[in-house]
Amino acid sequence: MDANNGGQATDRTQAETWLAGKSEQDYSRRQVLSTAGLAAVAVPLVASAKSGATRKAASLVRRAGKSSAPQPEQVHVQYGADAASQAAVSWAAPAGVARPRLRLGRPGHGHGLEVHAQERTYTEALTGETVWTYHASLDGLRPDTQYIFEVTHEGATPVPGMFRTGPSGRSGAFRFTSFGDQAIPAPVGMGLGPNTPNAGFIVPAVESQDPLFHLFNGDLCYANVSDQPVATWTSFFTNNQRSAANRPWMPSAGNHENEVGNGPQGYLAYQTRFELPDNGSPEFRGNWYAFTVGSIRVISLNNDDVCLQDGAFSGFRRDNVPGYTANGDNPYINGYSSGAQRAWLERELARAQHSGDIDWIVVCMHQVAMSSAHFNGADLGIRQNWLPLFDKYGVDLVVAGHEHHFERSFPVRGVLSGSSLLTPAPQSSDSALMDTSLGTVHMIIGGGGHSTPTPASGFDMPHDGVLITSVGPGSPLAQHPSITTTEPAPWSAYRDLQTPYGFASFDFVPHEPGGTTSITVTHYGAALRSPVYAPLDTFVMRKSLNGSRREAHTAGATAAS
Ligand SMILES: [Fe+2]
Ligand SMILES: [Fe+2]
């Protein structure tokens, strides 16, 4: 499966040689930060849900094949650990193919370099289908540079895409975007999985923002509740190819990526389909990872390792995966890494904290540390396992999903005095301008497209937080029920009770006059079946560049009142 390491080493040398021979071109910046404003994003209605929103997108139009060979599909880009020099392009094919490869180029220069792709397969436990995926890893790229590529194999018609590498250090401003809980734009199979037209509409809405990259906060397509999980993944990647073939979409694994029976923790499809930065644990590849883009260190976590909630249970898979009981299949995987993820996280955070090149730490994860909705609720396991580390090492921003609405916190650090629930303590009360050297801003951006958004009736008035504190009896055959409680929510800075769907954009400026750095956030929201995503909320995170993290977080875990 990973038999091409020698070839990759050769490819890197070829890449460096080829790229060094190209003259630098003056590409205008794709991120127009100063003029982006707050205009609504009018998304062209490319197709109805019934007709399949993705098949008409320009990047997906298949030219006639040269033969009967299966065609590349589901193309998507990822960054490597260093976004300035590393990327990977992944795709799938409906059958095994010969000579899978990527041709890399620069606009105006054609495709000058050919890179062999690795084949990775898995067999879906529910249906017995084998899925073929291909991954071309690229290294030695130039910072802040636009690349074009096409992926192909023997007998196929090439499929094009592009991406831009990250700037080096503090050399450039850029935009990124984020949401979670997307699902798919139209039903597949028996229609058991969530689907809405908005799961289609949000893709061109994100694309219209021209982000450098996108953070996907878990619960990608909900294949674990479908009778046709492979077709669900195909729908998901086909729908998103309109953007994900043009810029990296970097995921975190949510509870619905756990497809019980597919590998020890159910993540085999997720792990096979993505090519993500190495985390040093082959058995948990892709479940958690980190990458640097500009002066931001992004850390992706898999929260099912620490969450109390039994969130991956699927009655359909329990009843229909062959050998479910005999195989010992169990979707409840709390504690599955035996502390390996937490140890890795602390090493990563310590390294970022002490790096002179990192000004911001952004965590992308799925389940949340705070929520004011009676939907899932926040999870005490996250507070116990992650928040002390976020405090100690000065995480600036957390983007999450799981709760299917939009909500954000003040900067939080420590816990409310005397709180047995570890309720995070706000460190400021300005909801428009926040200094993240004081604490971590948490955002719930869970309106990607799921057909069950958090209802307005799920919010207490006045304002309570909702927390899962434990689970009741359960088994691989019966889901553990969540046991929840309510709590004060002084951490809550803003919540949207009315708008079911949306995403956030983040305009990052690495240094400003006066010695500060900032991220300006805008949340774009849309109604059900509306392709128009309008700006509904905006705020700024700003802090000093002078020792912002290292000094401010020395007393990180001190309890606050
Ligand atoms: Fe979800
Ligand atoms: Fe979820």
Coordinates of C-alpha atoms and ligand atoms in Angstrom, one line a residue:
M1 CA 0.0 0.0 0.0
D2 CA 2.8 2.4 0.9
A3 CA 5.3 1.0 -1.5
N4 CA 6.3 4.2 -3.2
N5 CA 8.5 5.9 -0.7
G6 CA 11.5 5.6 -2.9
G7 CA 9.6 7.1 -5.7
Q8 CA 8.5 10.0 -3.6
A9 CA 12.0 10.8 -2.6
T10 CA 12.9 10.9 -6.3
D11 CA 9.9 13.0 -7.0
R12 CA 10.9 15.6 -4.4
T13 CA 14.2 15.9 -6.1
Q14 CA 12.5 16.3 -9.4
A15 CA 10.2 18.9 -8.0
E16 CA 12.9 21.0 -6.6
T17 CA 14.8 20.8 -9.8
W18 CA 11.8 21.6 -12.0
L19 CA 10.6 24.4 -9.8
A20 CA 14.0 26.0 -9.5
G21 CA 14.1 26.3 -13.2
K22 CA 10.8 28.3 -13.4
S23 CA 10.9 32.1 -13.3
E24 CA 8.8 33.6 -10.4
Q25 CA 5.6 35.1 -11.6
D26 CA 3.8 38.0 -10.1
Y27 CA 0.5 36.6 -9.0
S28 CA -2.0 39.0 -7.5
R29 CA -3.2 37.9 -4.1
R30 CA -6.3 35.8 -4.1
Q31 CA -7.3 37.0 -0.7
V32 CA -8.7 40.6 -0.9
L33 CA -8.9 41.3 2.7
S34 CA -9.4 45.0 2.6
T35 CA -12.3 45.0 0.2
A36 CA -14.1 41.8 1.3
G37 CA -16.5 43.8 3.4
L38 CA -19.7 42.2 4.6
A39 CA -21.6 41.8 1.4
A40 CA -23.9 38.8 1.2
V41 CA -22.7 35.9 -0.7
A42 CA -25.2 35.2 -3.5
V43 CA -24.5 31.6 -4.4
P44 CA -25.6 30.6 -7.9
L45 CA -28.1 27.9 -7.8
V46 CA -26.1 25.4 -9.8
A47 CA -28.7 22.6 -9.6
S48 CA -31.5 21.4 -7.5
A49 CA -31.0 18.8 -4.9
K50 CA -33.1 16.3 -6.9
S51 CA -30.9 16.8 -9.9
G52 CA -27.7 16.4 -7.9
A53 CA -26.0 19.7 -7.1
T54 CA -22.5 18.5 -8.0
R55 CA -22.7 17.0 -11.4
K56 CA -23.1 20.3 -13.1
A57 CA -20.2 22.1 -11.4
A58 CA -17.6 23.2 -13.9
S59 CA -14.7 21.3 -12.2
L60 CA -16.7 18.1 -12.3
V61 CA -17.7 18.0 -15.9
R62 CA -16.1 14.8 -17.3
R63 CA -14.8 14.9 -20.8
A64 CA -15.3 11.8 -22.8
G65 CA -12.9 9.1 -21.6
K66 CA -10.2 7.8 -23.8
S67 CA -11.3 4.2 -23.0
S68 CA -13.5 2.3 -20.7
A69 CA -11.1 2.9 -17.8
P70 CA -12.6 4.2 -14.6
Q71 CA -12.2 7.9 -14.2
P72 CA -10.6 9.9 -11.3
E73 CA -13.2 11.3 -9.1
Q74 CA -13.7 12.9 -5.6
V75 CA -10.6 15.1 -6.0
H76 CA -9.5 17.0 -2.9
V77 CA -6.4 18.8 -1.7
Q78 CA -4.7 18.8 1.7
Y79 CA -1.7 20.6 3.2
G80 CA 1.3 18.8 4.6
A81 CA 2.8 19.7 8.0
D82 CA 4.3 22.8 6.4
A83 CA 1.7 24.5 4.2
A84 CA 4.4 26.6 2.6
S85 CA 6.1 23.7 1.0
Q86 CA 4.0 20.5 1.3
A87 CA 0.6 19.4 -0.1
A88 CA -1.2 16.2 -1.0
V89 CA -3.8 15.6 -3.6
S90 CA -6.2 12.7 -3.1
W91 CA -8.9 11.1 -5.3
A92 CA -10.9 7.9 -5.8
A93 CA -11.7 5.6 -8.6
P94 CA -14.6 3.1 -8.9
A95 CA -12.1 0.3 -9.5
G96 CA -8.4 -0.3 -9.2
V97 CA -6.3 1.6 -11.8
A98 CA -2.8 1.4 -13.4
R99 CA -0.2 4.2 -13.1
P100 CA -2.1 6.6 -10.9
R101 CA -0.3 9.9 -11.0
L102 CA -0.5 13.7 -10.7
R103 CA 1.0 16.2 -13.0
L104 CA 2.0 19.4 -11.3
G105 CA 2.5 22.8 -12.9
R106 CA 2.3 26.6 -12.6
P107 CA -0.2 28.7 -14.3
G108 CA 1.1 29.6 -17.8
H109 CA 3.8 26.9 -17.7
G110 CA 1.8 23.7 -18.2
H111 CA 2.2 20.5 -16.2
G112 CA 5.9 19.9 -16.0
L113 CA 6.3 17.4 -13.2
E114 CA 4.8 13.9 -12.8
V115 CA 4.3 12.5 -9.3
H116 CA 3.3 8.9 -8.7
A117 CA 0.3 8.4 -6.4
Q118 CA 0.0 5.8 -3.7
E119 CA -3.0 3.4 -3.8
R120 CA -4.9 2.8 -0.5
T121 CA -8.0 0.7 -0.3
Y122 CA -10.5 -0.4 2.3
T123 CA -13.5 -2.7 2.3
E124 CA -16.7 -1.4 3.7
A125 CA -17.9 -3.7 6.5
L126 CA -21.6 -3.2 5.9
T127 CA -21.7 -3.8 2.1
G128 CA -18.4 -5.6 1.3
E129 CA -17.6 -2.9 -1.3
T130 CA -13.9 -2.1 -1.9
V131 CA -13.0 1.5 -2.2
W132 CA -9.9 2.6 -4.2
T133 CA -8.2 5.9 -3.3
Y134 CA -5.1 7.5 -4.6
H135 CA -2.8 10.0 -3.0
A136 CA 0.0 12.1 -4.5
S137 CA 2.3 13.8 -1.9
L138 CA 4.2 17.0 -2.9
D139 CA 7.2 18.5 -1.2
G140 CA 9.7 21.2 -1.9
L141 CA 7.0 23.6 -3.1
R142 CA 7.5 27.4 -3.1
P143 CA 5.8 29.5 -0.4
D144 CA 2.8 31.6 -1.3
T145 CA 2.7 30.2 -4.8
Q146 CA -0.2 29.1 -7.0
Y147 CA 0.0 25.6 -8.5
I148 CA -2.1 23.8 -11.0
F149 CA -2.4 20.0 -11.3
E150 CA -4.2 17.2 -13.0
V151 CA -4.7 13.7 -11.8
T152 CA -5.0 10.7 -14.1
H153 CA -4.1 7.1 -14.6
E154 CA -3.8 4.6 -17.5
G155 CA -6.6 5.2 -20.0
A156 CA -8.2 8.1 -18.0
T157 CA -9.1 11.6 -18.9
P158 CA -7.1 13.9 -16.6
V159 CA -9.1 15.9 -13.9
P160 CA -7.7 19.3 -13.1
G161 CA -7.3 21.2 -9.8
M162 CA -5.2 23.8 -8.1
F163 CA -4.0 25.1 -4.8
R164 CA -1.9 27.8 -3.3
T165 CA 0.9 27.2 -0.8
G166 CA 0.9 29.1 2.5
P167 CA 3.1 32.2 3.0
S168 CA 6.3 31.7 4.9
G169 CA 6.4 33.1 8.4
R170 CA 4.7 36.4 8.8
S171 CA 5.1 37.4 5.2
G172 CA 1.5 37.5 4.1
A173 CA -2.1 37.9 5.1
F174 CA -4.7 35.3 4.1
R175 CA -8.2 34.1 4.7
F176 CA -9.5 30.7 5.8
T177 CA -13.0 29.4 6.3
S178 CA -14.6 26.8 8.6
F179 CA -17.8 24.8 9.3
G180 CA -18.8 21.3 10.4
D181 CA -21.7 18.9 10.1
Q182 CA -22.3 19.2 6.4
A183 CA -23.9 15.9 5.2
I184 CA -24.8 15.6 1.5
P185 CA -27.1 17.5 -0.8
A186 CA -29.5 14.7 -1.8
P187 CA -30.5 11.3 -0.4
V188 CA -28.7 8.2 -1.3
G189 CA -29.9 4.6 -0.8
M190 CA -32.9 4.5 1.6
G191 CA -32.3 8.1 2.6
L192 CA -31.4 7.2 6.1
G193 CA -28.6 9.8 6.3
P194 CA -29.1 13.6 6.7
N195 CA -29.3 15.7 3.5
T196 CA -30.3 19.2 2.6
P197 CA -29.9 21.5 -0.4
N198 CA -27.8 23.7 1.9
A199 CA -25.2 20.9 2.1
G200 CA -24.7 21.7 -1.6
F201 CA -25.2 25.5 -1.4
I202 CA -22.5 26.0 1.2
V203 CA -19.8 24.8 -1.1
P204 CA -20.0 27.6 -3.7
A205 CA -20.6 30.0 -0.8
V206 CA -17.3 29.0 0.7
E207 CA -15.6 29.0 -2.7
S208 CA -16.8 32.6 -3.3
Q209 CA -14.8 33.7 -0.3
D210 CA -11.6 32.4 -2.0
P211 CA -10.0 31.1 1.2
L212 CA -6.5 29.8 1.2
F213 CA -7.8 26.7 3.0
H214 CA -10.9 25.4 4.8
L215 CA -11.2 23.8 8.2
F216 CA -13.9 21.1 8.4
N217 CA -15.0 20.6 12.0
G218 CA -16.1 17.0 11.8
D219 CA -19.3 15.1 10.9
L220 CA -18.5 15.1 7.3
C221 CA -21.2 13.1 5.6
Y222 CA -22.8 10.8 8.2
A223 CA -21.9 7.6 6.3
N224 CA -22.2 5.7 9.6
V225 CA -26.0 6.0 9.6
S226 CA -26.6 5.2 6.0
D227 CA -27.4 1.9 4.3
Q228 CA -25.1 3.1 1.5
P229 CA -22.0 4.4 3.2
V230 CA -19.7 4.3 0.2
A231 CA -22.3 6.1 -2.0
T232 CA -22.6 8.7 0.8
W233 CA -18.8 9.3 0.8
T234 CA -19.0 9.6 -3.0
S235 CA -21.7 12.1 -2.8
F236 CA -19.8 14.1 -0.2
F237 CA -16.6 14.3 -2.1
T238 CA -18.3 14.9 -5.4
N239 CA -20.3 17.7 -3.9
N240 CA -17.3 19.4 -2.3
Q241 CA -14.9 18.9 -5.3
R242 CA -16.0 22.3 -6.6
S243 CA -13.9 23.8 -3.8
A244 CA -11.8 21.0 -2.3
A245 CA -10.0 20.5 -5.7
N246 CA -9.1 24.2 -5.6
R247 CA -7.8 24.6 -2.1
P248 CA -7.1 22.3 0.9
W249 CA -10.1 21.2 3.0
M250 CA -8.5 20.1 6.2
P251 CA -10.8 17.9 8.3
S252 CA -11.2 16.7 11.9
A253 CA -12.9 13.4 12.6
G254 CA -16.3 13.7 14.2
N255 CA -18.4 11.0 15.9
H256 CA -20.1 10.3 12.5
E257 CA -16.8 9.4 10.9
N258 CA -16.8 6.4 13.3
E259 CA -18.3 3.7 11.1
V260 CA -18.3 0.7 13.4
G261 CA -16.7 -2.4 11.8
N262 CA -14.4 -0.3 9.5
G263 CA -11.2 -0.8 11.4
P264 CA -10.6 -0.9 15.2
Q265 CA -12.2 2.5 15.9
G266 CA -14.4 2.7 12.8
Y267 CA -12.2 5.4 11.2
L268 CA -10.8 3.3 8.3
A269 CA -12.8 5.1 5.6
Y270 CA -11.7 8.5 6.9
Q271 CA -8.1 7.4 7.3
T272 CA -8.0 5.8 3.9
R273 CA -9.6 8.7 2.0
F274 CA -7.5 11.5 3.4
E275 CA -3.7 12.1 3.2
L276 CA -3.0 14.2 6.3
P277 CA 0.2 15.3 8.1
D278 CA 1.9 12.5 10.0
N279 CA 1.2 12.2 13.7
G280 CA 3.8 9.5 14.4
S281 CA 1.1 6.9 15.2
P282 CA 0.5 4.6 12.1
E283 CA -2.5 3.0 13.8
F284 CA -4.1 6.4 14.3
R285 CA -3.0 8.1 11.1
G286 CA -5.0 11.2 10.3
N287 CA -7.0 11.0 13.6
W288 CA -5.0 13.9 14.9
Y289 CA -2.4 16.0 13.2
A290 CA -1.0 19.6 12.9
F291 CA 0.2 21.9 10.2
T292 CA 1.7 25.4 10.1
V293 CA 0.4 28.1 7.7
G294 CA 2.1 31.5 8.0
S295 CA 2.5 32.1 11.8
I296 CA -0.6 30.0 12.7
R297 CA -0.2 26.4 14.0
V298 CA -3.4 24.5 13.3
I299 CA -4.0 21.4 15.4
S300 CA -6.8 18.9 14.5
L301 CA -8.1 16.6 17.2
N302 CA -10.4 13.6 17.4
N303 CA -12.6 14.2 20.4
D304 CA -14.3 10.8 20.6
D305 CA -11.1 9.7 22.4
V306 CA -12.1 11.8 25.4
C307 CA -15.8 12.4 25.1
L308 CA -18.3 10.8 27.4
Q309 CA -21.1 10.9 24.9
D310 CA -21.9 7.7 23.0
G311 CA -22.2 9.6 19.7
A312 CA -21.3 7.1 17.0
F313 CA -24.0 4.5 17.7
S314 CA -25.8 3.3 14.6
G315 CA -28.8 1.0 14.8
F316 CA -28.6 0.2 11.1
R317 CA -25.0 -1.0 11.3
R318 CA -25.7 -2.9 14.5
D319 CA -28.5 -4.8 12.7
N320 CA -26.8 -5.2 9.3
V321 CA -23.0 -5.3 9.6
P322 CA -22.2 -9.0 9.1
G323 CA -20.6 -10.5 12.2
Y324 CA -21.2 -7.4 14.3
T325 CA -21.4 -9.2 17.7
A326 CA -19.0 -12.0 16.8
N327 CA -16.4 -9.5 15.8
G328 CA -16.8 -7.5 19.0
D329 CA -17.7 -4.4 17.1
N330 CA -18.3 -1.5 19.5
P331 CA -18.9 2.2 18.5
Y332 CA -18.3 3.5 22.0
I333 CA -14.5 4.3 21.9
N334 CA -13.9 6.6 24.8
G335 CA -10.3 6.4 25.8
Y336 CA -9.3 4.4 22.7
S337 CA -5.8 5.9 22.3
S338 CA -4.9 5.2 26.0
G339 CA -3.6 8.8 26.4
A340 CA -1.5 8.8 23.2
Q341 CA -3.5 11.7 21.6
R342 CA -3.2 13.8 24.8
A343 CA 0.5 13.2 25.0
W344 CA 0.9 14.1 21.4
L345 CA -1.3 17.2 21.9
E346 CA 0.8 18.4 24.8
R347 CA 4.0 17.9 22.8
E348 CA 2.6 19.8 19.9
L349 CA 1.3 22.7 22.1
A350 CA 4.6 23.0 23.9
R351 CA 6.5 23.1 20.6
A352 CA 4.2 25.8 19.3
Q353 CA 4.3 27.8 22.5
H354 CA 8.1 27.9 22.4
S355 CA 8.4 28.5 18.7
G356 CA 9.5 32.0 17.7
D357 CA 7.6 31.6 14.4
I358 CA 4.1 30.8 15.8
D359 CA 1.8 33.6 17.0
W360 CA -1.5 31.8 16.9
I361 CA -2.6 28.3 17.9
V362 CA -5.9 27.2 16.3
V363 CA -7.6 23.9 17.2
C364 CA -10.0 22.3 14.8
M365 CA -12.2 19.6 16.6
H366 CA -15.7 18.3 16.6
Q367 CA -17.5 18.0 20.0
V368 CA -17.6 21.2 22.1
A369 CA -16.4 22.3 25.5
M370 CA -19.3 24.8 25.9
S371 CA -22.8 25.0 24.5
S372 CA -26.0 26.7 25.4
A373 CA -28.3 24.3 23.5
H374 CA -30.3 21.3 24.6
F375 CA -29.1 19.4 21.6
N376 CA -26.1 17.2 22.4
G377 CA -24.7 19.5 25.0
A378 CA -21.0 20.2 25.7
D379 CA -18.9 17.3 27.0
L380 CA -17.2 17.2 30.4
G381 CA -14.6 14.9 28.9
I382 CA -13.3 17.7 26.8
R383 CA -13.1 20.0 29.8
Q384 CA -11.2 17.4 31.8
N385 CA -8.7 16.4 29.1
W386 CA -8.2 19.3 26.7
L387 CA -9.0 22.6 28.4
P388 CA -6.2 22.5 31.0
L389 CA -3.7 22.1 28.1
F390 CA -5.4 24.8 26.1
D391 CA -5.0 27.1 29.1
K392 CA -1.4 26.1 29.9
Y393 CA -0.1 26.5 26.3
G394 CA -2.3 29.4 25.2
V395 CA -4.6 28.1 22.5
D396 CA -6.1 31.2 20.8
L397 CA -9.1 29.8 18.9
V398 CA -11.1 26.6 18.8
V399 CA -13.4 25.8 15.9
A400 CA -15.9 23.0 16.5
G401 CA -19.3 21.6 15.4
H402 CA -21.5 18.8 16.7
E403 CA -24.1 21.3 17.9
H404 CA -25.9 22.3 14.7
H405 CA -25.9 26.0 15.2
F406 CA -23.6 29.0 15.5
E407 CA -22.3 30.2 18.9
R408 CA -19.1 31.7 20.2
S409 CA -17.5 32.5 23.6
F410 CA -15.5 35.2 25.2
P411 CA -11.9 34.4 25.8
V412 CA -12.0 31.7 28.6
R413 CA -9.3 30.5 30.9
G414 CA -9.5 28.5 34.1
V415 CA -12.9 27.6 35.7
L416 CA -15.6 29.6 37.5
S417 CA -14.7 29.7 41.2
G418 CA -16.1 26.7 42.9
S419 CA -17.5 25.1 39.8
S420 CA -17.5 21.3 40.0
L421 CA -18.6 21.2 36.4
L422 CA -15.3 22.9 35.3
T423 CA -17.4 25.7 33.7
P424 CA -14.9 27.8 31.8
A425 CA -14.3 31.3 33.1
P426 CA -14.6 34.3 30.8
Q427 CA -11.6 36.8 30.9
S428 CA -13.3 39.7 29.2
S429 CA -16.7 40.9 28.3
D430 CA -16.3 42.7 24.9
S431 CA -18.0 40.5 22.3
A432 CA -16.7 42.6 19.4
L433 CA -13.0 42.8 20.2
M434 CA -11.2 40.0 22.0
D435 CA -7.6 39.6 23.2
T436 CA -6.8 35.9 22.9
S437 CA -3.7 36.4 25.1
L438 CA -6.2 36.4 27.9
G439 CA -7.9 33.1 26.9
T440 CA -9.2 30.8 24.3
V441 CA -12.2 31.8 22.0
H442 CA -14.4 28.8 21.3
M443 CA -16.7 28.8 18.2
I444 CA -19.5 26.3 17.4
I445 CA -19.9 26.4 13.6
G446 CA -22.2 23.4 13.1
G447 CA -24.5 24.6 10.4
G448 CA -22.8 22.9 7.4
G449 CA -26.0 21.3 6.1
H450 CA -27.4 18.7 8.4
S451 CA -31.2 18.2 8.1
T452 CA -31.7 18.6 11.8
P453 CA -30.4 22.0 12.9
T454 CA -30.6 22.9 16.6
P455 CA -34.1 24.2 17.0
A456 CA -34.9 27.5 18.7
S457 CA -36.7 25.6 21.4
G458 CA -33.4 24.0 22.3
F459 CA -32.1 27.2 23.8
D460 CA -33.0 28.2 27.4
M461 CA -34.2 31.7 28.0
P462 CA -32.6 33.0 30.2
H463 CA -29.3 31.6 29.1
D464 CA -28.1 28.3 30.4
G465 CA -25.2 26.1 29.4
V466 CA -25.8 22.4 28.8
L467 CA -23.3 19.8 29.8
I468 CA -23.0 16.0 29.4
T469 CA -21.6 14.9 32.7
S470 CA -21.8 11.1 32.3
V471 CA -23.7 8.4 30.4
G472 CA -26.1 5.7 31.6
P473 CA -25.9 2.0 31.0
G474 CA -25.3 0.8 27.4
S475 CA -23.5 -1.8 25.3
P476 CA -22.5 -2.3 21.7
L477 CA -26.1 -3.2 21.1
A478 CA -27.7 -0.3 23.0
Q479 CA -26.6 3.3 22.9
H480 CA -25.5 4.8 26.3
P481 CA -27.9 7.6 27.1
S482 CA -26.3 11.0 27.9
I483 CA -26.8 12.4 31.4
T484 CA -26.9 16.2 31.2
T485 CA -27.1 19.1 33.5
T486 CA -27.4 22.9 33.1
E487 CA -25.0 25.5 34.3
P488 CA -24.4 29.3 34.2
A489 CA -23.1 30.4 30.8
P490 CA -21.2 33.7 31.5
W491 CA -18.7 32.5 28.8
S492 CA -21.3 33.0 26.0
A493 CA -20.6 36.0 23.8
Y494 CA -23.0 35.5 21.0
R495 CA -25.4 32.8 19.7
D496 CA -27.7 32.6 16.7
L497 CA -31.0 31.0 17.6
Q498 CA -32.7 31.5 14.2
T499 CA -30.3 30.8 11.3
P500 CA -29.8 27.0 10.7
Y501 CA -27.0 27.0 8.2
G502 CA -23.7 28.9 7.9
F503 CA -19.9 29.0 7.8
A504 CA -17.3 31.4 9.2
S505 CA -14.5 33.2 7.4
F506 CA -11.3 34.3 9.1
D507 CA -9.2 37.2 7.8
F508 CA -5.7 36.8 9.2
V509 CA -3.2 39.7 9.4
P510 CA 0.2 38.6 10.7
H511 CA 1.4 42.0 11.8
E512 CA -0.2 45.4 12.1
P513 CA 1.0 48.9 12.8
G514 CA 1.5 49.2 16.5
G515 CA 2.8 45.6 16.8
T516 CA -0.3 43.6 16.9
T517 CA -1.7 40.7 14.9
S518 CA -5.4 40.0 14.3
I519 CA -8.0 37.7 12.9
T520 CA -11.3 39.2 11.8
V521 CA -14.2 36.7 11.8
T522 CA -17.4 36.9 9.9
H523 CA -20.2 34.3 10.2
Y524 CA -22.4 33.9 7.1
G525 CA -25.8 32.3 7.6
A526 CA -28.6 31.0 5.3
A527 CA -32.1 29.8 5.7
L528 CA -33.2 26.3 4.7
R529 CA -33.2 25.9 0.9
S530 CA -31.7 29.3 0.5
P531 CA -28.4 29.6 -1.5
V532 CA -27.8 33.2 -0.1
Y533 CA -25.3 33.3 2.8
A534 CA -25.5 36.7 4.4
P535 CA -23.0 38.2 7.0
L536 CA -24.8 38.0 10.4
D537 CA -22.0 38.4 12.9
T538 CA -18.5 39.7 13.0
F539 CA -15.8 40.2 15.6
V540 CA -12.1 40.7 15.9
M541 CA -9.4 38.8 17.8
R542 CA -6.3 40.9 18.3
K543 CA -3.2 40.7 20.4
S544 CA 0.3 42.0 20.8
L545 CA 3.1 40.3 18.9
N546 CA 5.5 41.0 21.8
G547 CA 5.7 37.8 23.8
S548 CA 1.9 37.4 23.4
R549 CA 1.7 33.8 24.2
R550 CA 4.8 32.9 26.2
E551 CA 4.3 35.5 28.9
A552 CA 0.5 35.7 29.0
H553 CA -0.1 32.1 29.7
T554 CA 2.5 31.4 32.3
A555 CA -0.3 31.4 34.9
G556 CA -2.7 29.8 32.4
A557 CA -4.6 27.4 34.6
T558 CA -5.2 29.8 37.5
A559 CA -8.8 29.7 38.6
A560 CA -10.8 32.8 37.9
S561 CA -13.8 34.2 39.7
Ligands
FE1 FE -23.4 16.6 13.5
FE2 FE -21.4 15.2 15.9

